C-alpha cells in the first residue's frame, strides 16, 4: 500500500518504476526540492552533474541513442530550462526518446514574472512530442508514467514535464495503479496487409529496385529482418546518415550513404531505379536534394511509423504505416519461395553489376586515397580517418559519436561501418554543433565496456568542451576525443570557397592549445601535426587508462566531396575539386 510522499519523492519513485537509472542535470532554485529528495534514492538513481544544461540534454540523448531507452535531463526554471531547448529540438528531429524535467516557480506566482520564470511549455510546444505543466502534486505519479510512455512509443521523441516548486513540496498518497488513458494516441505498429501485398507485387515486378534504410530500422530492432529481406530479393541497400549501422557495409549488397555528401553511385542508382523501397527513413532534404527531381523513374514504397512523414517530401506509390521490424516480417511472409525468384535474381545481378560499374568509375572512398595533392600536406584529414578506421576494426567494441560539419561527413564516408546498430551516433536533423562531447559522456555511461570516440571539429568542440570536467568527475575512462582541427568553421568555409569566391566571412577560427586544455581538465592531451604521428597517437590513446584528447592539426582548406549544392538535384553533384572550379 502506498504511503504519503512529497511530490519530489513521487518524481524519484516514478522514474525508478519506469526503469530509469541515470539522469543528467544541474540543480537550481525551482528544482531544488527534487534534488533534495534525490539524496534518499541515490543508490537507485545516478545523477550526473553536468556543466551546462545543453550538455545535460545531449548526454541524455547519447544515453538514449546508445541504448534505445529514455534519456533523462534536468534543469531548473528560466535559463536552466531554456538551455535545454537545443537538445530537445535535436531529439525531436532525430526521433530520440528524451524526458526533460524542469522546475517551475510556485503556482501562486505563475504569470507574474517571478524570479527565473519562463513559459517553457509554450517555448517547447513545437519541439516536443508532448509537454506538461504540473501544478498539483496528485498528478505527478500518472504524468510521469504517461510522459515516458509517449517518449518511448510510436515514433520516439522528447517530452517535457515542467513542475511548480509547490507541487514538489506538497505531499499526497500517490496512486501508482492508475492506468494509462490516451484515447488520441494510438501508434500503428502492424502494417496493413493489403498494402504489404501491393509492395511485394511492386518489388517482384521491378528490374532496378533499391532499398533506402533509415533510423527506423535501428530503432525497431529490424537489422536482421532487413538483411533477410535484401538477401532474399537481392536488392542493393543504401543507408542514410542515421541508418548507418542498420546494414553492414561489408555486405555484397551494401552501397553506402546517399544524398548531399553521399557517394555518386548511390545517388545515380536512386535516379535510375524503378522501385524505391524506403524503410524507416523520412526523405529529408539532405537525402533528396531538390525533391521534385528525386528518383524520377521510381515508384516509391515508404514505410514509416509516423503517418505524417509519408508523402510529406516525396510522392509515394505504396504508403505503409507501421513499425519497420513488423513490416519487414510481414513482407517476408508474403514473398514466394526462393525457387520462384530465379528471373528476379537474374535482373538483380545485372542491376547490381551496373551500380558497381558506377562505383568503380567514381571511386567512392578510393578517391581520397588517390588524391595526388595530399602528398604535399603535412596532415591530410583523411589520413586520420584511415588509421582510426583500421584501428577500430582491429580492436572492436567501439562507439563513434560525431559532431556536425566536415569531420562528420568524413566519418560517415570513410569509416567502414560494420559493427552493428547504435555504434554511429550523430546529430543529423538539427545539425547541432556541440553535440558530440556531451553525447559521448552519455554513451560512455551506457556502454562502459566500449571505447567511445568523439570525433569533433575545432568549432563544435569549443561550444561544449566543458563536459570534459564532468567526465573526469564521474571517473569515466572510456572516452577518447579526436579533434579534427583545421582552424575554420570548415563546412561553412567550404561553401564560401565554392560559391562565394572565397570570401571567408566569419569562418577563420582560433582556439587554445587543445592538448594543454585537456590536461587542465585532467585528461591526457596529445598533439599530432604529421601523418606519421597519427597511428602512434591513436595507440597511445588506447594504451591510456583514462580519457584522452588528440588534437589533429589537419590541412586547413580541404573540402568534402562529393557534394550536392543547395536546391540542386542529387544528379547535379560536384564530384571532385576540378568540378568545383
C-alpha positions as a printed Julia matrix, in Angstrom:
581×3 Matrix{Float64}:
  0.0     0.0     0.0
  1.34    3.43   -0.9
  2.43    5.84    1.8
  2.37    9.6     1.85
  5.14   11.12   -0.28
  6.19   14.6    -1.24
  5.87   15.49   -4.89
  9.66   15.34   -5.23
  9.73   11.85   -3.71
  7.0    10.78   -6.11
  9.1    12.06   -9.02
 12.03    9.89   -7.93
  9.93    6.8    -7.35
  8.1     7.28  -10.65
 11.41    7.33  -12.51
 12.61    4.21  -10.7
  9.34    2.43  -11.5
  9.87    3.23  -15.19
 13.36    1.75  -15.16
 15.34    4.99  -15.17
 18.8     4.58  -13.62
 20.74    7.64  -14.8
 19.88   11.35  -15.06
 21.91   14.3   -16.32
 21.27   17.77  -14.97
 22.05   20.85  -12.91
 20.19   21.96   -9.75
 18.83   25.44   -9.17
 16.13   27.36   -7.3
 12.85   25.93   -8.57
 14.08   22.34   -8.99
 15.76   22.16   -5.56
 13.05   20.05   -3.85
 13.66   17.32   -6.44
 17.39   17.35   -5.74
 16.73   17.3    -2.01
 14.58   14.19   -2.39
 17.06   12.62   -4.82
 19.52   12.1    -1.96
 17.24    9.41   -0.47
 17.28    7.47   -3.74
 20.96    7.88   -4.66
 21.52    4.11   -4.54
 18.99    3.63   -7.36
 19.13    6.91   -9.29
 22.53    8.07  -10.51
 22.69   11.8   -11.07
 25.43   13.17  -13.32
 26.18   16.83  -12.63
 26.87   18.45  -15.99
 28.44   21.85  -16.54
 25.68   23.25  -18.75
 22.08   22.16  -19.29
 22.73   21.86  -23.04
 25.41   19.33  -22.16
 22.98   17.5   -19.88
 20.45   17.26  -22.68
 22.94   15.96  -25.23
 24.34   13.49  -22.67
 20.82   12.17  -22.14
 20.44   11.94  -25.92
 23.68    9.97  -26.2
 22.5     7.58  -23.48
 19.15    7.14  -25.24
 20.63    6.6   -28.71
 23.13    4.04  -27.44
 20.51    2.04  -25.51
 17.12    2.73  -27.06
 15.89    3.61  -23.57
 14.65    7.0   -22.42
 17.34    9.56  -21.58
 16.56   11.94  -18.72
 17.82   15.51  -18.31
 17.02   18.08  -15.64
 17.12   21.86  -15.38
 15.67   24.48  -13.15
 13.23   27.17  -14.31
 14.08   30.1   -16.59
 17.59   29.88  -18.05
 18.06   26.33  -16.85
 15.01   25.29  -18.82
 15.79   27.36  -21.9
 19.32   25.9   -22.02
 17.62   22.55  -22.62
 15.81   23.82  -25.69
 18.58   22.91  -28.16
 18.9    19.24  -27.15
 15.11   18.96  -27.0
 14.89   20.22  -30.59
 17.74   17.91  -31.56
 15.91   14.93  -30.02
 12.74   15.89  -31.86
 14.46   15.98  -35.25
 16.27   12.68  -34.66
 13.4    10.78  -33.0
 15.23   10.32  -29.69
 13.32    9.25  -26.55
 14.09   12.06  -24.13
 12.45   13.15  -20.88
 13.26   16.72  -19.88
 12.3    17.64  -16.3
 12.23   21.31  -15.38
 11.39   23.1   -12.17
  8.94   25.99  -12.34
  8.22   28.88   -9.98
  5.48   28.42   -7.39
  1.96   28.2    -8.78
  0.9    31.27   -6.78
  3.31   33.48   -8.79
  2.89   31.9   -12.22
  2.37   34.58  -14.84
  3.73   37.34  -12.59
  7.3    37.45  -13.97
  8.66   35.89  -10.82
 12.4    35.3   -10.49
 13.55   32.82  -13.18
 10.07   32.32  -14.54
  9.82   31.33  -18.2
  6.96   29.73  -20.08
  8.96   26.64  -21.05
  5.9    24.62  -22.05
  4.99   27.39  -24.5
  8.55   27.62  -25.8
  8.89   23.89  -26.34
  5.43   23.19  -27.72
  6.63   22.9   -31.35
  9.73   20.85  -30.49
  8.29   18.25  -28.13
  6.15   15.24  -28.78
  4.15   16.37  -25.75
  4.67   18.55  -22.71
  3.09   19.13  -19.31
  2.85   21.88  -16.7
  2.12   20.14  -13.38
  0.75   22.27  -10.54
 -0.96   19.55   -8.48
  1.07   17.0    -6.56
 -1.72   14.47   -7.12
 -0.99   14.46  -10.87
  2.69   13.58  -10.68
  2.61    9.78  -10.5
  0.37    9.5   -13.54
  2.08   12.23  -15.57
  5.5    10.59  -15.28
  4.09    7.24  -16.38
  2.3     8.8   -19.33
  5.24   11.01  -20.34
  7.71    8.13  -20.55
  5.17    6.04  -22.43
  4.75    8.78  -25.02
  8.51    9.43  -25.3
  9.35    5.79  -25.97
  6.47    4.51  -28.09
  5.45    5.05  -31.7
  7.97    7.42  -33.2
 10.16    8.18  -30.16
 10.7    11.8   -29.2
 11.2    14.35  -26.44
  8.63   15.01  -23.7
  8.96   17.8   -21.17
  7.47   17.92  -17.67
  7.53   21.34  -16.04
  6.64   21.17  -12.34
  5.89   24.03   -9.97
  8.01   24.17   -6.84
  4.99   23.86   -4.55
  3.84   20.7    -6.37
  7.19   19.15   -5.48
  6.94   20.28   -1.85
  3.36   19.23   -1.11
  2.51   15.68   -0.03
 -0.04   13.08   -1.06
 -0.55    9.35   -1.3
  0.43    8.55   -4.9
 -1.83    6.36   -6.98
  0.58    4.08   -8.82
 -2.19    1.87  -10.16
 -3.87    4.44  -12.39
 -3.92    3.03  -15.92
 -2.88    4.98  -18.97
 -5.77    6.64  -20.76
 -4.7     8.11  -24.09
 -7.62    7.81  -26.5
 -5.99   10.18  -29.01
 -2.62    8.45  -29.01
 -2.57    5.03  -30.61
  0.59    4.44  -32.69
  0.2     1.98  -35.52
  2.72   -0.85  -35.33
  1.29   -3.62  -37.52
  1.2    -2.74  -41.23
 -1.88   -3.02  -43.42
 -1.76   -6.43  -45.12
 -3.24   -5.17  -48.38
 -0.54   -2.52  -48.67
  2.12   -5.1   -47.81
  0.9    -7.28  -50.69
  0.93   -4.28  -53.04
  4.51   -3.55  -52.01
  5.58   -7.15  -52.65
  3.88   -7.12  -56.05
  5.69   -3.94  -56.97
  9.07   -5.23  -55.8
  8.66   -8.52  -57.67
  7.93   -6.61  -60.88
 10.95   -4.33  -60.51
 14.05   -4.52  -62.68
 16.04   -1.91  -60.8
 14.86   -1.99  -57.17
 16.65   -0.16  -54.4
 16.33   -0.07  -50.61
 16.97    3.04  -48.51
 17.33    2.1   -44.84
 16.85    4.79  -42.21
 17.0     5.13  -38.44
 13.63    3.41  -38.07
 15.32    0.1   -38.85
 17.67    0.59  -35.91
 15.04    1.89  -33.51
 12.71   -1.01  -34.18
 15.45   -3.65  -33.98
 14.9    -4.71  -37.6
 18.52   -5.24  -38.63
 18.22   -8.99  -39.09
 14.88   -8.71  -40.93
 16.38   -6.12  -43.29
 19.29   -8.43  -44.09
 16.94  -11.36  -44.78
 14.69   -9.24  -46.97
 17.51   -7.73  -49.03
 19.23  -11.08  -49.49
 16.03  -12.89  -50.46
 15.24  -10.4   -53.23
 18.9    -9.4   -53.83
 18.14   -5.72  -53.63
 21.02   -3.26  -53.07
 20.84   -1.3   -49.81
 21.66    2.36  -49.23
 21.87    3.59  -45.63
 21.11    7.17  -44.64
 23.3     9.06  -42.16
 21.09    7.84  -39.29
 20.64    4.46  -40.95
 24.36    3.74  -40.65
 24.69    0.51  -38.71
 21.43   -0.96  -39.97
 23.2    -2.89  -42.74
 26.9    -3.86  -42.69
 28.96   -2.04  -45.29
 30.98   -5.22  -45.87
 27.85   -6.94  -47.21
 27.88   -7.5   -51.01
 24.55   -5.65  -51.33
 25.66   -2.59  -49.35
 26.21    0.59  -51.36
 26.85    3.23  -48.67
 25.36    6.64  -47.98
 23.24    8.78  -50.37
 22.47   12.47  -50.51
 24.34   15.75  -50.19
 27.66   14.14  -49.28
 26.75   10.62  -50.29
 28.53    8.54  -52.89
 27.99    9.21  -56.57
 26.97    5.63  -57.34
 24.29    5.78  -54.62
 22.73    8.96  -56.0
 22.98    7.68  -59.57
 21.25    4.45  -58.53
 18.43    6.44  -56.91
 17.93    8.44  -60.08
 17.85    5.27  -62.22
 15.89    2.85  -60.04
 12.36    1.83  -60.96
 11.17    0.88  -57.44
 12.48    2.64  -54.35
 11.74    1.0   -51.01
 12.32    3.37  -48.1
 12.16    1.63  -44.75
 12.35    3.83  -41.66
 13.69    6.99  -43.3
 11.88   10.26  -43.75
 13.19   11.56  -47.1
 14.81   14.64  -45.59
 16.32   17.21  -47.93
 19.89   16.04  -47.23
 18.87   12.77  -48.9
 16.63   14.02  -51.67
 18.3    17.26  -52.76
 15.7    19.06  -54.86
 12.75   16.84  -54.0
 10.85   17.39  -57.27
 13.72   15.78  -59.18
 14.32   12.91  -56.77
 14.06    9.34  -58.12
 12.19   10.44  -61.26
 11.74    6.92  -62.65
 10.73    5.19  -59.45
  7.56    4.01  -57.88
  8.07    4.6   -54.17
  7.19    2.37  -51.24
  7.54    4.23  -47.97
  7.38    2.54  -44.57
  7.26    4.82  -41.54
  5.69    4.55  -38.12
  4.76    8.23  -38.3
  1.94    8.69  -40.84
  2.68   12.41  -41.12
  6.03   11.62  -42.79
  4.54    9.65  -45.65
  4.06   11.79  -48.73
  5.44   14.89  -46.96
  8.53   15.31  -49.13
  8.3    12.69  -51.88
  5.34   11.28  -53.78
  4.56    7.74  -52.64
  3.02    4.88  -54.61
  2.53    2.46  -51.73
  2.32    4.03  -48.26
  2.75    1.72  -45.29
  2.33    2.99  -41.75
  3.97    0.63  -39.3
  6.93   -0.5   -37.28
  9.92   -1.35  -39.5
 10.53   -4.78  -37.99
  6.9    -5.86  -38.08
  6.58   -4.58  -41.64
  9.66   -6.43  -42.85
  8.38   -9.59  -41.17
  5.05   -9.16  -42.96
  6.82   -8.59  -46.27
  8.95  -11.7   -45.78
  5.8   -13.72  -45.09
  4.33  -12.62  -48.42
  7.33  -13.48  -50.58
  7.15  -16.5   -52.88
  9.53  -19.46  -52.4
 13.13  -18.81  -53.46
 12.85  -21.24  -56.4
 10.34  -18.86  -57.98
 12.73  -15.91  -57.78
 15.26  -17.04  -60.4
 14.25  -14.47  -63.01
 14.21  -11.74  -60.4
 17.69  -12.7   -59.27
 18.95  -12.55  -62.85
 17.74   -8.96  -63.21
 19.14   -8.17  -59.76
 22.6    -9.33  -60.8
 22.55   -7.11  -63.9
 21.38   -4.12  -61.83
 23.98   -4.6   -59.13
 26.72   -5.02  -61.71
 25.67   -1.72  -63.29
 25.85    0.07  -59.93
 29.27   -1.44  -59.21
 30.45   -0.11  -62.58
 29.29    3.35  -61.47
 31.12    2.86  -58.2
 34.33    1.89  -59.97
 34.05    4.89  -62.26
 33.57    7.39  -59.45
 35.8     5.55  -56.95
 33.88    6.33  -53.74
 36.25    6.05  -50.78
 39.09    5.31  -53.14
 39.04    8.87  -54.42
 40.57   10.04  -51.14
 43.4     7.54  -51.41
 44.13    8.67  -54.95
 44.4    12.4   -54.21
 47.8    13.28  -55.61
 47.99   16.65  -53.88
 47.73   15.14  -50.39
 51.41   14.22  -50.64
 52.21   17.89  -50.16
 50.21   18.15  -46.98
 51.66   17.51  -43.55
 48.42   16.0   -42.29
 45.5    15.35  -44.67
 42.36   14.75  -42.6
 41.77   11.52  -44.49
 44.92   10.03  -43.04
 43.4    10.36  -39.59
 40.24    8.53  -40.64
 42.14    5.82  -42.47
 44.22    4.92  -39.42
 41.37    5.35  -36.96
 39.15    3.15  -39.14
 41.78    0.44  -39.28
 42.27    0.59  -35.52
 38.55    0.45  -34.74
 38.13   -2.62  -36.93
 41.11   -4.34  -35.32
 40.2    -3.6   -31.71
 36.36   -3.8   -31.88
 33.97   -2.81  -29.06
 33.6     0.81  -30.05
 31.05    3.56  -30.48
 31.69    6.67  -32.54
 29.95    9.95  -31.75
 30.38   12.75  -34.24
 29.66   16.44  -34.06
 28.45   18.46  -37.06
 30.45   19.63  -40.04
 33.1    18.36  -42.41
 34.53   15.88  -39.9
 31.04   14.38  -39.5
 30.71   13.72  -43.23
 34.23   12.31  -43.48
 33.42    9.94  -40.63
 30.23    8.79  -42.35
 32.12    8.31  -45.61
 35.46    6.9   -44.55
 34.82    4.62  -41.57
 33.72    1.11  -42.53
 30.51    0.75  -40.58
 30.28   -2.93  -39.8
 29.9    -3.0   -36.02
 26.11   -3.02  -35.98
 23.36   -0.66  -34.85
 23.86    2.19  -32.37
 27.63    2.3   -32.98
 27.36    5.5   -35.04
 25.71    8.37  -33.17
 25.4    11.88  -34.54
 23.17   14.92  -34.78
 21.5    14.65  -38.16
 18.24   16.54  -38.42
 19.03   19.62  -36.35
 22.75   19.53  -37.13
 23.7    20.7   -33.66
 27.31   21.79  -33.24
 28.44   20.97  -29.71
 26.59   17.65  -29.67
 29.48   15.2   -29.62
 31.41   15.7   -26.36
 28.38   15.62  -24.03
 26.69   12.89  -26.09
 29.87   10.82  -25.76
 29.52   11.21  -21.97
 26.06    9.65  -22.13
 27.19    6.89  -24.5
 30.18    6.08  -22.27
 27.92    5.65  -19.23
 25.52    3.49  -21.24
 28.31    1.35  -22.73
 31.1     1.1   -20.13
 32.78   -1.81  -21.92
 33.16    0.04  -25.24
 35.71    2.64  -26.25
 33.76    5.77  -27.15
 35.39    8.03  -29.74
 34.06   11.56  -30.05
 35.11   12.99  -33.41
 34.68   16.77  -33.36
 35.7    19.85  -35.27
 37.53   22.65  -33.5
 34.38   24.79  -33.82
 31.86   22.42  -32.24
 34.41   21.3   -29.66
 34.69   24.83  -28.27
 30.93   25.0   -27.73
 30.57   22.26  -25.11
 34.03   21.02  -24.13
 33.34   21.91  -20.51
 31.71   18.49  -20.15
 35.26   17.09  -20.11
 35.19   18.13  -16.45
 32.02   16.09  -15.94
 33.72   13.05  -17.46
 36.61   13.39  -15.01
 34.32   13.93  -12.01
 32.35   10.8   -12.95
 35.62    8.81  -13.26
 34.73    7.8   -16.82
 37.77    6.35  -18.57
 36.45    5.02  -21.87
 36.13    8.31  -23.8
 38.66    9.45  -26.4
 38.28   12.7   -28.33
 39.68   13.29  -31.82
 39.62   16.99  -32.71
 39.83   17.5   -36.48
 41.36   20.93  -36.09
 41.56   22.99  -39.3
 41.2    26.48  -37.83
 37.93   27.13  -39.6
 34.24   26.53  -39.32
 35.1    24.1   -42.06
 31.84   23.29  -43.79
 30.79   26.94  -43.97
 34.26   27.84  -45.26
 33.87   25.17  -47.94
 30.63   26.76  -49.11
 32.27   30.19  -49.11
 35.13   28.83  -51.2
 32.9    27.09  -53.73
 30.01   29.53  -54.01
 31.15   32.91  -52.61
 34.53   33.38  -54.27
 36.5    32.57  -51.11
 35.0    35.39  -49.06
 35.7    33.73  -45.72
 33.31   35.83  -43.69
 33.2    34.75  -40.04
 34.79   31.35  -40.54
 38.51   31.61  -39.57
 38.64   30.22  -36.04
 41.24   30.42  -33.32
 41.38   28.34  -30.19
 43.55   27.41  -27.25
 46.14   24.66  -27.26
 43.64   21.8   -27.04
 46.13   19.3   -25.63
 47.01   21.66  -22.79
 43.33   22.42  -22.27
 42.71   18.67  -21.94
 45.49   18.4   -19.38
 43.93   21.25  -17.42
 40.76   19.16  -17.22
 42.73   16.12  -16.02
 42.84   14.35  -19.39
 45.87   13.21  -21.34
 46.35   15.61  -24.24
 48.24   14.83  -27.46
 49.01   16.95  -30.49
 49.53   15.5   -33.98
 50.79   17.6   -36.88
 52.16   15.0   -39.32
 50.72   11.87  -40.87
 53.46    9.66  -39.49
 52.38   10.58  -35.92
 48.73    9.55  -36.29
 48.9     5.84  -35.53
 51.19    6.26  -32.53
 48.78    8.79  -31.02
 45.78    6.52  -31.52
 47.7     3.62  -29.99
 48.68    5.77  -27.02
 45.05    6.76  -26.53
 44.12    3.09  -26.32
 47.0     2.33  -24.0
 45.97    5.08  -21.58
 43.68    4.07  -18.73
 41.62    7.23  -18.85
 40.21    9.88  -21.16
 42.47   11.17  -23.92
 42.16   14.04  -26.37
 44.13   14.12  -29.61
 44.39   17.45  -31.39
 44.83   16.55  -35.06
 46.04   19.75  -36.72
 45.0    18.88  -40.25
 45.46   20.67  -43.57
 43.25   23.71  -43.29
 41.4    24.03  -46.59
 40.28   20.55  -47.55
 36.79   20.03  -48.91
 34.25   17.24  -48.57
 33.37   15.64  -51.88
 31.13   14.6   -53.46
 28.56   17.26  -52.65
 25.18   18.36  -53.93
 24.78   22.16  -53.97
 21.76   23.5   -52.14
 18.45   23.29  -54.06
 20.06   21.13  -56.72
 19.14   17.64  -57.79
 21.23   14.76  -56.48
 22.04   14.2   -60.17
 23.95   17.52  -60.13
 26.81   16.54  -57.87
 30.16   18.24  -57.57
 32.35   15.18  -57.57
 35.91   16.49  -57.37
 37.87   19.68  -56.79
 38.22   20.02  -60.56
 34.42   20.05  -60.98
 34.18   22.87  -58.47
 36.42   25.22  -60.43
